[in-house]
PDB file of C-alpha atoms and ligand atoms in Angstrom:
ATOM      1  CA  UNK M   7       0.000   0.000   0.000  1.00  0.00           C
ATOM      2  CA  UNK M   8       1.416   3.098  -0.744  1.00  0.00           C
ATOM      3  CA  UNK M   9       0.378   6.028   1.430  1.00  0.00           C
ATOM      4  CA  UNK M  10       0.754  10.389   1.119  1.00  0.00           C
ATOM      5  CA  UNK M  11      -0.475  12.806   3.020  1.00  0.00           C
ATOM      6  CA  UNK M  12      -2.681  15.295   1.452  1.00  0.00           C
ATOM      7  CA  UNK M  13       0.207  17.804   0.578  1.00  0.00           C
ATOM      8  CA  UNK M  14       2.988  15.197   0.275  1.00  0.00           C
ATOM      9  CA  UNK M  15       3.953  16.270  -3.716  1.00  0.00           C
ATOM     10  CA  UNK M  16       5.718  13.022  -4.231  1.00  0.00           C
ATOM     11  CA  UNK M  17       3.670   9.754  -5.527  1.00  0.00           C
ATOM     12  CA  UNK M  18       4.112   8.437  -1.897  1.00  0.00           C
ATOM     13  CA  UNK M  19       5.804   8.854   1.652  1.00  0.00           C
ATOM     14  CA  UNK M  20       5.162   5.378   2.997  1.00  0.00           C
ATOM     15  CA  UNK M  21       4.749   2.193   1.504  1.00  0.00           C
ATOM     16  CA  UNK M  22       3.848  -0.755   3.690  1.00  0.00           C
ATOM     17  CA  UNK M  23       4.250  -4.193   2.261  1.00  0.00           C
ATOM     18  CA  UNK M  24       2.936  -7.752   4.253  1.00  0.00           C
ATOM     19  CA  UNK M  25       5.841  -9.585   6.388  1.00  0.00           C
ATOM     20  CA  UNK M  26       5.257 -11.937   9.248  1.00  0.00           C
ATOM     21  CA  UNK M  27       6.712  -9.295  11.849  1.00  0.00           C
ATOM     22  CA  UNK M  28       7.031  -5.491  11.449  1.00  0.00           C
ATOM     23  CA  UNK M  29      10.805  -4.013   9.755  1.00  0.00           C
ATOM     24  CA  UNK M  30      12.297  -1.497   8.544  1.00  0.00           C
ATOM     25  CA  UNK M  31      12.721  -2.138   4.370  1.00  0.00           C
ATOM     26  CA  UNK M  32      14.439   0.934   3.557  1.00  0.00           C
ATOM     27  CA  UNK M  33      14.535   5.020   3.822  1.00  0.00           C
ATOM     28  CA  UNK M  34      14.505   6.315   0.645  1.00  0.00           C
ATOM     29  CA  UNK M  35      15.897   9.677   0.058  1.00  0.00           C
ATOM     30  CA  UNK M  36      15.737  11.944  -3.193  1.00  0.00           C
ATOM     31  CA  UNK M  37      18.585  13.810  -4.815  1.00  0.00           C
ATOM     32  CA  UNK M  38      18.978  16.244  -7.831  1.00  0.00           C
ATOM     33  CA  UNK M  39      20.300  13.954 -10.802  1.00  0.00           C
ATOM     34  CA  UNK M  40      21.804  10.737 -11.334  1.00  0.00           C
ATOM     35  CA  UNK M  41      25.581  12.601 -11.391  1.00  0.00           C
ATOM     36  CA  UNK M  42      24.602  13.179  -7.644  1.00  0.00           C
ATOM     37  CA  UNK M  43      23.408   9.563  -6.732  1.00  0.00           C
ATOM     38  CA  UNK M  44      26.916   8.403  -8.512  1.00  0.00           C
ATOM     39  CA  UNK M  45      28.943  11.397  -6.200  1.00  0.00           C
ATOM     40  CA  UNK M  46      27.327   9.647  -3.125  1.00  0.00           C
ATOM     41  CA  UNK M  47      27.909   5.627  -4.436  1.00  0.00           C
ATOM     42  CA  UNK M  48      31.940   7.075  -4.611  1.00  0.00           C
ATOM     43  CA  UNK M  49      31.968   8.677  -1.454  1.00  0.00           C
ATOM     44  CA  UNK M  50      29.964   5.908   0.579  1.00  0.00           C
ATOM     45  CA  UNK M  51      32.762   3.110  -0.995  1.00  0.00           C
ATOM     46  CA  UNK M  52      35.253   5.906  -0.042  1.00  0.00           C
ATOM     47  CA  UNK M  53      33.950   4.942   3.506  1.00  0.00           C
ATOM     48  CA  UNK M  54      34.260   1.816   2.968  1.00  0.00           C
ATOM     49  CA  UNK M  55      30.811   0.421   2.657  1.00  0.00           C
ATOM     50  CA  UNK M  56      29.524  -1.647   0.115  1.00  0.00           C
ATOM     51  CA  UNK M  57      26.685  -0.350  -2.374  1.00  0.00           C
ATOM     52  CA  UNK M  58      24.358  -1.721  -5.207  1.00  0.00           C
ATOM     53  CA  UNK M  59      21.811  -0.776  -7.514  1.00  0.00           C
ATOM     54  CA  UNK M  60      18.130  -1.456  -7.485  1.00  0.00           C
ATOM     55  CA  UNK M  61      16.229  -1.058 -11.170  1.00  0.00           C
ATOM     56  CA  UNK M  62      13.317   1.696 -11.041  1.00  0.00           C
ATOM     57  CA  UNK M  63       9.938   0.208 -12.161  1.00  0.00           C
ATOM     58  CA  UNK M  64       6.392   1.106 -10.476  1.00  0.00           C
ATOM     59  CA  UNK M  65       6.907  -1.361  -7.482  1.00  0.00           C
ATOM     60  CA  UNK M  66       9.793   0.900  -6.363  1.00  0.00           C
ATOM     61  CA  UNK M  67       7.631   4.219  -7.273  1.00  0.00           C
ATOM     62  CA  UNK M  68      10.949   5.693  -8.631  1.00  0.00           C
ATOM     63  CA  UNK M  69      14.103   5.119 -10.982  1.00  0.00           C
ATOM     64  CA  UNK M  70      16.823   3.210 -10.806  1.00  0.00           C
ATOM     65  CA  UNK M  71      18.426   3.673  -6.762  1.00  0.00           C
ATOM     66  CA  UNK M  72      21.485   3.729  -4.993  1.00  0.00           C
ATOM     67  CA  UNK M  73      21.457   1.326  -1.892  1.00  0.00           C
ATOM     68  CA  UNK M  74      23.926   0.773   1.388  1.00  0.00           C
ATOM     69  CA  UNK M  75      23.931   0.433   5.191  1.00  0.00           C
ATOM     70  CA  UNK M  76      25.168   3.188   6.782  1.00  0.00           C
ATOM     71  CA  UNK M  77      27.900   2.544   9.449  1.00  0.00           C
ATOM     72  CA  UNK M  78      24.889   2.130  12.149  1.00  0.00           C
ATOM     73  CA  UNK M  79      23.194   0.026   9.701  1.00  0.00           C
ATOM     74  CA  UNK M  80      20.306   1.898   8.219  1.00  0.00           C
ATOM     75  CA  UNK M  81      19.300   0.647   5.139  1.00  0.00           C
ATOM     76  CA  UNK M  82      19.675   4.035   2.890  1.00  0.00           C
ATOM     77  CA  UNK M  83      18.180   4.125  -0.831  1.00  0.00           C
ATOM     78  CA  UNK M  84      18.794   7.571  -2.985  1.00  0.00           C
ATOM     79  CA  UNK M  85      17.311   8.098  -5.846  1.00  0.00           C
ATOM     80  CA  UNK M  86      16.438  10.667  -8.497  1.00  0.00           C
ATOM     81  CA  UNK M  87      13.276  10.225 -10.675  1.00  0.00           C
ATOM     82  CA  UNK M  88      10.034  10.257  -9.246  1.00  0.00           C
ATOM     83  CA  UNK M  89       6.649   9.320 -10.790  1.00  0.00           C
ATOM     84  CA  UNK M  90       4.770  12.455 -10.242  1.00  0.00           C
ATOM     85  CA  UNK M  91       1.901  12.455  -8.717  1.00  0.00           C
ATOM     86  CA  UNK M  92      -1.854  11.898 -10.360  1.00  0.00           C
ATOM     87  CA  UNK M  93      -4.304  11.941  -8.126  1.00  0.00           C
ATOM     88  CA  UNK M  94      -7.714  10.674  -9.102  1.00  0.00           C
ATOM     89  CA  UNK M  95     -10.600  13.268 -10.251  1.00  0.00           C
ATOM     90  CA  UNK M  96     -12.035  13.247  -7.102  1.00  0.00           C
ATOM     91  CA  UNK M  97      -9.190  14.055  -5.042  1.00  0.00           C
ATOM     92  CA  UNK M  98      -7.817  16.896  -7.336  1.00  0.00           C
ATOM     93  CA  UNK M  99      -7.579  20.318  -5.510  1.00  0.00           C
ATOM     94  CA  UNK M 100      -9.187  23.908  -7.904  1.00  0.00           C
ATOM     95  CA  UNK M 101      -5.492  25.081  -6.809  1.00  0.00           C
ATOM     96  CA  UNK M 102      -2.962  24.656  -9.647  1.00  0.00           C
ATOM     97  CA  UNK M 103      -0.004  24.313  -7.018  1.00  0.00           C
ATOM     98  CA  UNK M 104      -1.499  22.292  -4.260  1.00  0.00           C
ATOM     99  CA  UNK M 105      -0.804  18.183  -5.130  1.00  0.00           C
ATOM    100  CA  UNK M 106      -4.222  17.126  -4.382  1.00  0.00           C
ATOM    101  CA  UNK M 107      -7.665  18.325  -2.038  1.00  0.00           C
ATOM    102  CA  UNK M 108      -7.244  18.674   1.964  1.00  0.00           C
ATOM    103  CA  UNK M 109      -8.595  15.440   3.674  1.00  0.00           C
ATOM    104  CA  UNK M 110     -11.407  15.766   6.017  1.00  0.00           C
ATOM    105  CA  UNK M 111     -10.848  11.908   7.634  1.00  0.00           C
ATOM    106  CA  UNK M 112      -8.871  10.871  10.733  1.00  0.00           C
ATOM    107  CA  UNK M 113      -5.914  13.240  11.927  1.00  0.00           C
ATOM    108  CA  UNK M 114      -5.232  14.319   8.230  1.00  0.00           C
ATOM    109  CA  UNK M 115      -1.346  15.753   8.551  1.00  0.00           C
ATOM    110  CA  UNK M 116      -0.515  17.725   5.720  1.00  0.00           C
ATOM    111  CA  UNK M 117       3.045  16.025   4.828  1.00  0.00           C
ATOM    112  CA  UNK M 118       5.738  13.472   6.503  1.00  0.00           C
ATOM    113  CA  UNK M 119       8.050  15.560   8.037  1.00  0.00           C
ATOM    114  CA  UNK M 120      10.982  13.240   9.130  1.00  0.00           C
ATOM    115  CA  UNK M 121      12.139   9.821  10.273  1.00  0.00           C
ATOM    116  CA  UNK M 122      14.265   8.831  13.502  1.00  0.00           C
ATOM    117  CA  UNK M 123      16.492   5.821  14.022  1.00  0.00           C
ATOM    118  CA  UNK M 124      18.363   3.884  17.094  1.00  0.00           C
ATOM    119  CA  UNK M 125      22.207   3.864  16.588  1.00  0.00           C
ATOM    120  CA  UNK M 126      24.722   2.620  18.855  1.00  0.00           C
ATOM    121  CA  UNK M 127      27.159   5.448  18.442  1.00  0.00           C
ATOM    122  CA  UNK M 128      25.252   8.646  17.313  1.00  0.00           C
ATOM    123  CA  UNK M 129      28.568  10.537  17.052  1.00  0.00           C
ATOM    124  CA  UNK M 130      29.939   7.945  14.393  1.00  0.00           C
ATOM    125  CA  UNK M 131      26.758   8.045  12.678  1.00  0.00           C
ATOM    126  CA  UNK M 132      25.885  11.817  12.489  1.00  0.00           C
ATOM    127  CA  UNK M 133      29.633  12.229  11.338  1.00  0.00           C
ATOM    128  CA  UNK M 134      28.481   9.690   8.184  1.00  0.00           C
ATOM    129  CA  UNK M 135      25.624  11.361   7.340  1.00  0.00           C
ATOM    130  CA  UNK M 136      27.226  15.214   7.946  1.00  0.00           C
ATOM    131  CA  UNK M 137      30.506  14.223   6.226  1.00  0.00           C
ATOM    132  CA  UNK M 138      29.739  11.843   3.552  1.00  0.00           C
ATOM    133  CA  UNK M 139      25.807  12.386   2.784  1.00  0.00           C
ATOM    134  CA  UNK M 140      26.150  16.244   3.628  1.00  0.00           C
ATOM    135  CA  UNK M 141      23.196  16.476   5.592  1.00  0.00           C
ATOM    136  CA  UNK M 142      24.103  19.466   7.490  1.00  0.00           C
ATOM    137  CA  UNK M 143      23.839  19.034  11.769  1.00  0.00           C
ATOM    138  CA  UNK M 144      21.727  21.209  13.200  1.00  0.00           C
ATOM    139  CA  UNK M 145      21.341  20.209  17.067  1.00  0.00           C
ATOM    140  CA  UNK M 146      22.443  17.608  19.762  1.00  0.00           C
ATOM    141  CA  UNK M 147      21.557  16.328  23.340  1.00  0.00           C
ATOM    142  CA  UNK M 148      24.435  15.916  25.675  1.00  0.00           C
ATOM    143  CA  UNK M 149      24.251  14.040  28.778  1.00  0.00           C
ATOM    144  CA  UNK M 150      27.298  15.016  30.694  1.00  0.00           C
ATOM    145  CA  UNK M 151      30.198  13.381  27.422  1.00  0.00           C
ATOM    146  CA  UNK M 152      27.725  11.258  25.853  1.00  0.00           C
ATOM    147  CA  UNK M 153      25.928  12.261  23.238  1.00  0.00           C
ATOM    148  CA  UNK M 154      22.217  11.079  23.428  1.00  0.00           C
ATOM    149  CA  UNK M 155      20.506  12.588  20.249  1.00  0.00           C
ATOM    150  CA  UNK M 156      21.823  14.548  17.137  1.00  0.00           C
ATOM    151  CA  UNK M 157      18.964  16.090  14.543  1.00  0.00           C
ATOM    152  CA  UNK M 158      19.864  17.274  11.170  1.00  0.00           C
ATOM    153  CA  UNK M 159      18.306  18.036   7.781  1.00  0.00           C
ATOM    154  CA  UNK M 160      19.293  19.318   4.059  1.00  0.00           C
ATOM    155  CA  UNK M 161      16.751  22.017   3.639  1.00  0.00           C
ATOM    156  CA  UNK M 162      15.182  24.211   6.717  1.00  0.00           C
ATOM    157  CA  UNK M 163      13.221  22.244   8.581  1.00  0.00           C
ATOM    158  CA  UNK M 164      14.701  21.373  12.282  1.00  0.00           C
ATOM    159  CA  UNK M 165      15.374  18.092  11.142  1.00  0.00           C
ATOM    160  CA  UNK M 166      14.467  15.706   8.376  1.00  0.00           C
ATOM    161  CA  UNK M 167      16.493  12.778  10.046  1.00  0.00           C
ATOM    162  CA  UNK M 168      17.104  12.439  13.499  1.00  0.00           C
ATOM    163  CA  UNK M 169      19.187   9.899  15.737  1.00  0.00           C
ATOM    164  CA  UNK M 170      18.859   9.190  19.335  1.00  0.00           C
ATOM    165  CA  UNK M 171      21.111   6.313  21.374  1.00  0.00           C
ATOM    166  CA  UNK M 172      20.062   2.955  21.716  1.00  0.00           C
ATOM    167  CA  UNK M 173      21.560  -1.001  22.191  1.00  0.00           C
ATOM    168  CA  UNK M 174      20.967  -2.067  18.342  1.00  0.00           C
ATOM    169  CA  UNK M 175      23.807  -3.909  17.884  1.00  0.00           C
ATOM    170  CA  UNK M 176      25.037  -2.618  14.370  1.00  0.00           C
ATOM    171  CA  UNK M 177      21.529  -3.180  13.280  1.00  0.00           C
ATOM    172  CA  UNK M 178      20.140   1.006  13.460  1.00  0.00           C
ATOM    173  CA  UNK M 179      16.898   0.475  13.960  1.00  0.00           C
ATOM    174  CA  UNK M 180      13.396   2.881  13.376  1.00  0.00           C
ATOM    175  CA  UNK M 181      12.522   4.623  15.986  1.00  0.00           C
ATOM    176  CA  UNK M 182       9.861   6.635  14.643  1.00  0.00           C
ATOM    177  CA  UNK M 183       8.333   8.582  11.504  1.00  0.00           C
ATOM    178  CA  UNK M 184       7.041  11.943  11.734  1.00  0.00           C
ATOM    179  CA  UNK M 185       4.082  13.405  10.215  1.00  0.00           C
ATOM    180  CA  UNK M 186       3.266  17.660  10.020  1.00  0.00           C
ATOM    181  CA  UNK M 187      -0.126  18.534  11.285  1.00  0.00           C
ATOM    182  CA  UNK M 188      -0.591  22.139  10.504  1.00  0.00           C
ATOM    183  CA  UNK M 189      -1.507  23.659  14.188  1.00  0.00           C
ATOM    184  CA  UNK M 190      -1.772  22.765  18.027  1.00  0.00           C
ATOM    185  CA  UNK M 191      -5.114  22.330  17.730  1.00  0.00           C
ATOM    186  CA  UNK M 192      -4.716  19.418  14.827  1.00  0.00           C
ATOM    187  CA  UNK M 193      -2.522  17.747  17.567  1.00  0.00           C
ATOM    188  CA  UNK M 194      -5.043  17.269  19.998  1.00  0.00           C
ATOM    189  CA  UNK M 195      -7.655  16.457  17.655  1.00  0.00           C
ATOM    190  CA  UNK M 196      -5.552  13.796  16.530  1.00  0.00           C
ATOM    191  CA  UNK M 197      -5.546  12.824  20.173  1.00  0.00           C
ATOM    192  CA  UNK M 198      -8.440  12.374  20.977  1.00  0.00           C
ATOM    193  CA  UNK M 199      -9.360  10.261  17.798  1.00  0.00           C
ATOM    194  CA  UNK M 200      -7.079   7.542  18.857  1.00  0.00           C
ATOM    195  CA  UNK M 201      -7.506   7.046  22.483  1.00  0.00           C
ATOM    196  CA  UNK M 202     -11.730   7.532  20.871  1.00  0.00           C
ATOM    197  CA  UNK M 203     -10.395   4.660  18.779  1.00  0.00           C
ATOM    198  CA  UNK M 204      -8.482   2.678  21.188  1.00  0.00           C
ATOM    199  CA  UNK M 205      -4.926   3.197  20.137  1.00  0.00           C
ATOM    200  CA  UNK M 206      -3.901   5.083  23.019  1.00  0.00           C
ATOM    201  CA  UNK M 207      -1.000   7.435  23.232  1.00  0.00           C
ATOM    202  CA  UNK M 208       2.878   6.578  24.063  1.00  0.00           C
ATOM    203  CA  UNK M 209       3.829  10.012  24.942  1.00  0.00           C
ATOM    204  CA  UNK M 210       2.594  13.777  24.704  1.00  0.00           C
ATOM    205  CA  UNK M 211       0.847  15.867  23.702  1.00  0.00           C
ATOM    206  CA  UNK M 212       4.205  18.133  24.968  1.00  0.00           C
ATOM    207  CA  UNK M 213       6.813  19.755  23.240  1.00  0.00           C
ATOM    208  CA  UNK M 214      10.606  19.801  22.550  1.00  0.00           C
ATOM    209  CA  UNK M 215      12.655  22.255  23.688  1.00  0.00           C
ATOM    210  CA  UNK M 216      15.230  21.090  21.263  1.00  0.00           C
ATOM    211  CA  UNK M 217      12.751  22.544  18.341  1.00  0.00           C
ATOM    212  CA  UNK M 218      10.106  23.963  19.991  1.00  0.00           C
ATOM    213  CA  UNK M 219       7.974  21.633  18.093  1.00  0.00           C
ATOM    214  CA  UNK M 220       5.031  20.296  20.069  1.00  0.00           C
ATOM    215  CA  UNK M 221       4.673  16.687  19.698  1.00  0.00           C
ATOM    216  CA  UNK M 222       2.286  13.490  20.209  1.00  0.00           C
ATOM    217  CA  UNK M 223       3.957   9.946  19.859  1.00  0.00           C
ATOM    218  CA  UNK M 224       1.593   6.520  19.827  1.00  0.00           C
ATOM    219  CA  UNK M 225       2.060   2.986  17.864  1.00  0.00           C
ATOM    220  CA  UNK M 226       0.511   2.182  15.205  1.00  0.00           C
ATOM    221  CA  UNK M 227      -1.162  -2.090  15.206  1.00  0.00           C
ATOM    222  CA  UNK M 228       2.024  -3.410  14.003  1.00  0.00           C
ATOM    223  CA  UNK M 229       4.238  -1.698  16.673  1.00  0.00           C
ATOM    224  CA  UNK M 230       6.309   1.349  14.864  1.00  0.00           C
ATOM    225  CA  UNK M 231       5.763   4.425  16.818  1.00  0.00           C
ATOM    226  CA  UNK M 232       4.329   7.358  14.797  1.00  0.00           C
ATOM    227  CA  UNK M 233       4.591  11.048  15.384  1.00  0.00           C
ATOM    228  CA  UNK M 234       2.331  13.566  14.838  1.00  0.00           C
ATOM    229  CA  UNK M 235       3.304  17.034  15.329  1.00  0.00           C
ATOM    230  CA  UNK M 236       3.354  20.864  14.580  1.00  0.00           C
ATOM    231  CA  UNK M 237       5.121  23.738  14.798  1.00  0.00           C
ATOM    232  CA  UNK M 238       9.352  24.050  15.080  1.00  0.00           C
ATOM    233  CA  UNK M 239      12.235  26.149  14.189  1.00  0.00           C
ATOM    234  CA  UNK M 240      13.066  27.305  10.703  1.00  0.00           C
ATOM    235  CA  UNK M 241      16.653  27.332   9.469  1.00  0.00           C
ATOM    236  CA  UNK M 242      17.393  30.118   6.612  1.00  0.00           C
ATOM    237  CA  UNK M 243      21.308  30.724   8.179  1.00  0.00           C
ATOM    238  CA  UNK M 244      24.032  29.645   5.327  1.00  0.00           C
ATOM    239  CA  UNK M 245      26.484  29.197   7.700  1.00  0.00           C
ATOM    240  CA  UNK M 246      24.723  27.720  10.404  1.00  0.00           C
ATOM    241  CA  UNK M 247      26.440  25.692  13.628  1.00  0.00           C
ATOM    242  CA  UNK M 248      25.690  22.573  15.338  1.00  0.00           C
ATOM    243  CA  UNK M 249      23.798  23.924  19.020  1.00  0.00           C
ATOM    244  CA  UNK M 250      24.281  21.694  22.341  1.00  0.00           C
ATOM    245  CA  UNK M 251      21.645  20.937  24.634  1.00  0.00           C
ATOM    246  CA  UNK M 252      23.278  19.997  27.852  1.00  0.00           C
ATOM    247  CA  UNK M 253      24.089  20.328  30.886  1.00  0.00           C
ATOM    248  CA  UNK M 254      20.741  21.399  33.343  1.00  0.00           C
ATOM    249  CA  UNK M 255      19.120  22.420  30.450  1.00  0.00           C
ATOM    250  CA  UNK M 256      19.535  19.097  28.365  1.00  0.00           C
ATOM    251  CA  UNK M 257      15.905  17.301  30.110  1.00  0.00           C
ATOM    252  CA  UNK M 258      14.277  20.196  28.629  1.00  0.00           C
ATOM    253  CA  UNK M 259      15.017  19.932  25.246  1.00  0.00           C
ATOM    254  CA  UNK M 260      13.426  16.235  25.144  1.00  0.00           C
ATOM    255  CA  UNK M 261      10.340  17.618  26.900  1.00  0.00           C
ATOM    256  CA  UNK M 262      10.083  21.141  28.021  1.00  0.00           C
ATOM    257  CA  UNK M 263       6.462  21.250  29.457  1.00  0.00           C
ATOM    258  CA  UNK M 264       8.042  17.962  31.896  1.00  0.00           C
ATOM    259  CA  UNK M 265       5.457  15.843  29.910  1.00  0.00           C
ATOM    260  CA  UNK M 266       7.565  12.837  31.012  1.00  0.00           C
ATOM    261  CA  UNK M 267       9.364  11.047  29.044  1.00  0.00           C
ATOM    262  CA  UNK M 268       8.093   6.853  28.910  1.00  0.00           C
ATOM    263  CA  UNK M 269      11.103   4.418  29.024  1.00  0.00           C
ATOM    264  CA  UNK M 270       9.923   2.769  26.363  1.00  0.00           C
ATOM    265  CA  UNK M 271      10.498   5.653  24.662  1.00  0.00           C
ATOM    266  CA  UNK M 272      14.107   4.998  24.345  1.00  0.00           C
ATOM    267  CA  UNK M 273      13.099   1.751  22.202  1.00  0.00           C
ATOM    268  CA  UNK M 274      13.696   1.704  18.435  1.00  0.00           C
ATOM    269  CA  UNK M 275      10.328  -0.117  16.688  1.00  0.00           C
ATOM    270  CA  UNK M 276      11.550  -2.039  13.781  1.00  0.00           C
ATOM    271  CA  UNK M 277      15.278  -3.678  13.036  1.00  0.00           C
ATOM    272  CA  UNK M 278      16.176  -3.801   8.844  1.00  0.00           C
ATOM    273  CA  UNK M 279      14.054  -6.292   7.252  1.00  0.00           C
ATOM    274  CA  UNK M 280      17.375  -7.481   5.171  1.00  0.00           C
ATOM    275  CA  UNK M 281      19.956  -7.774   7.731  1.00  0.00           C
ATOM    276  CA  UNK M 282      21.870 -10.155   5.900  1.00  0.00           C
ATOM    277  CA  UNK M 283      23.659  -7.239   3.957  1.00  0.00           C
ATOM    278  CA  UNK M 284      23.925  -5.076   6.758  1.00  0.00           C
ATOM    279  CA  UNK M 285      27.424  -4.411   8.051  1.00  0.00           C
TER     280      UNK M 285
HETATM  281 FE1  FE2 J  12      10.289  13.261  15.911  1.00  0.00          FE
END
């Protein structure tokens, strides 16, 4: 099944396919042009990891794609042409510029917004993705040397990927995906509809220090955790730097309202489905 959100402009966000137990198949991410999927496949083997290549068709959604395990083993796919999207008659929106109508059904986020994993060594990892996938680092969580989080993205938002610290063994696992609801008030809503639909929450409604963002996490049947939230710093700065939450400040940025924090919070949700690749 492949799944958007109403202003998602590419032909999908999620895909789920059947399996026996929930995993993680892949993250896909998009780049410019195929010169800048080959860049990356040099730099990656640079590192030292292995890569292949997957054949677009319309089971992938997309052209031909780039795939490796990063050093914390997250199963990374880049690619460059997307199918674009055609929504049926009935979905279309009167705007010329708006991908399809605004849903009026269940919490209705307006677009995925960004994906966290479980690493064993965030430092090593966030260096991989800074250094070799130039996804720029925008903000970490320090506990005393140790770093516990690091968030970064390519374009403004906050963060498009985030990692936070957990016992995967090589094996990075999901920890969540994050969807954009468009106010506070969507948040709630989308509250009360599950715990009216007995889902139940995992944490929040509260917010992050870290982005200001405020946030509601819960599990979807198979077990991944989902995010719903709204809100969040904008980055425009060219020459922006890396800020540190630690110290006495460092419990606020994970929740600054003292919404507390579950331990099962610290849990990644799905290992890769194809470990037998993965370093
Ligand atoms: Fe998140």
């Amino acid at each position: 099944v492949y799944l958007r959100a109403w202003q998602d402009f590419d032909h999908h966000t999620l895909i789920l396919t059947e399996a026996p137990e929930p995993g993680l198949a892949h993250i896909g991410w998009r780049v410019a042009t195929r010169e800048d999927a080959l860049d990356l496949e040099r730099k990656v083997e640079d590192a030292g990891l292995a890569t292949r290549w997957i054949e677009g068709s319309e089971i992938t959604g997309h052209g031909d794609a780039l795939r490796f395990f990063t050093p914390g083993g997250l199963p990374f796919e880049v690619y460059w042409e997307v199918s674009p999207v055609d929504p049926p008659e009935e979905m279309r929106s009167l705007m010329p510029s708006h991908p399809s109508r605004r849903t009026h059904y269940g919490a209705a986020p307006r677009r995925v917004d960004h994906v966290t994993f479980a690493v064993d060594d965030v430092v090593l990892e966030q260096r991989f993705l800074t250094d070799v996938c130039g996804i720029r680092h925008n903000y970490y969580s320090q506990t005393g040397d140790e770093r516990w989080g690091s968030w970064m993205s390519c374009n403004n938002l906050s963060h498009e990927i985030a990692l936070i610290r957990g016992a995967t063994n090589g094996h990075g696992m999901l920890h969540h995906v994050a969807y954009y609801a468009d106010s506070v008030e969507d948040v709630l809503r989308c509250a009360d509809l599950l715990v009216d639909h007995g889902y139940g929450l995992e944490w929040g409604p509260g917010k992050h220090g870290t982005s200001g963002a405020t946030f509601l996490y819960f599990r979807e049947p198979s077990g991944n955790r989902v995010e719903v939230w709204t809100g969040g710093l904008l980055i425009f700065a060219p020459d922006w730097k890396a800020i540190e939450w630690g110290g006495d400040v460092q419990p606020l940025g994970n929740s600054y309202w003292s919404t507390p924090m579950p331990d099962s919070f610290v849990e990644g949700t799905s290992l890769p489905r194809d470990l037998a690749v993965a370093p």
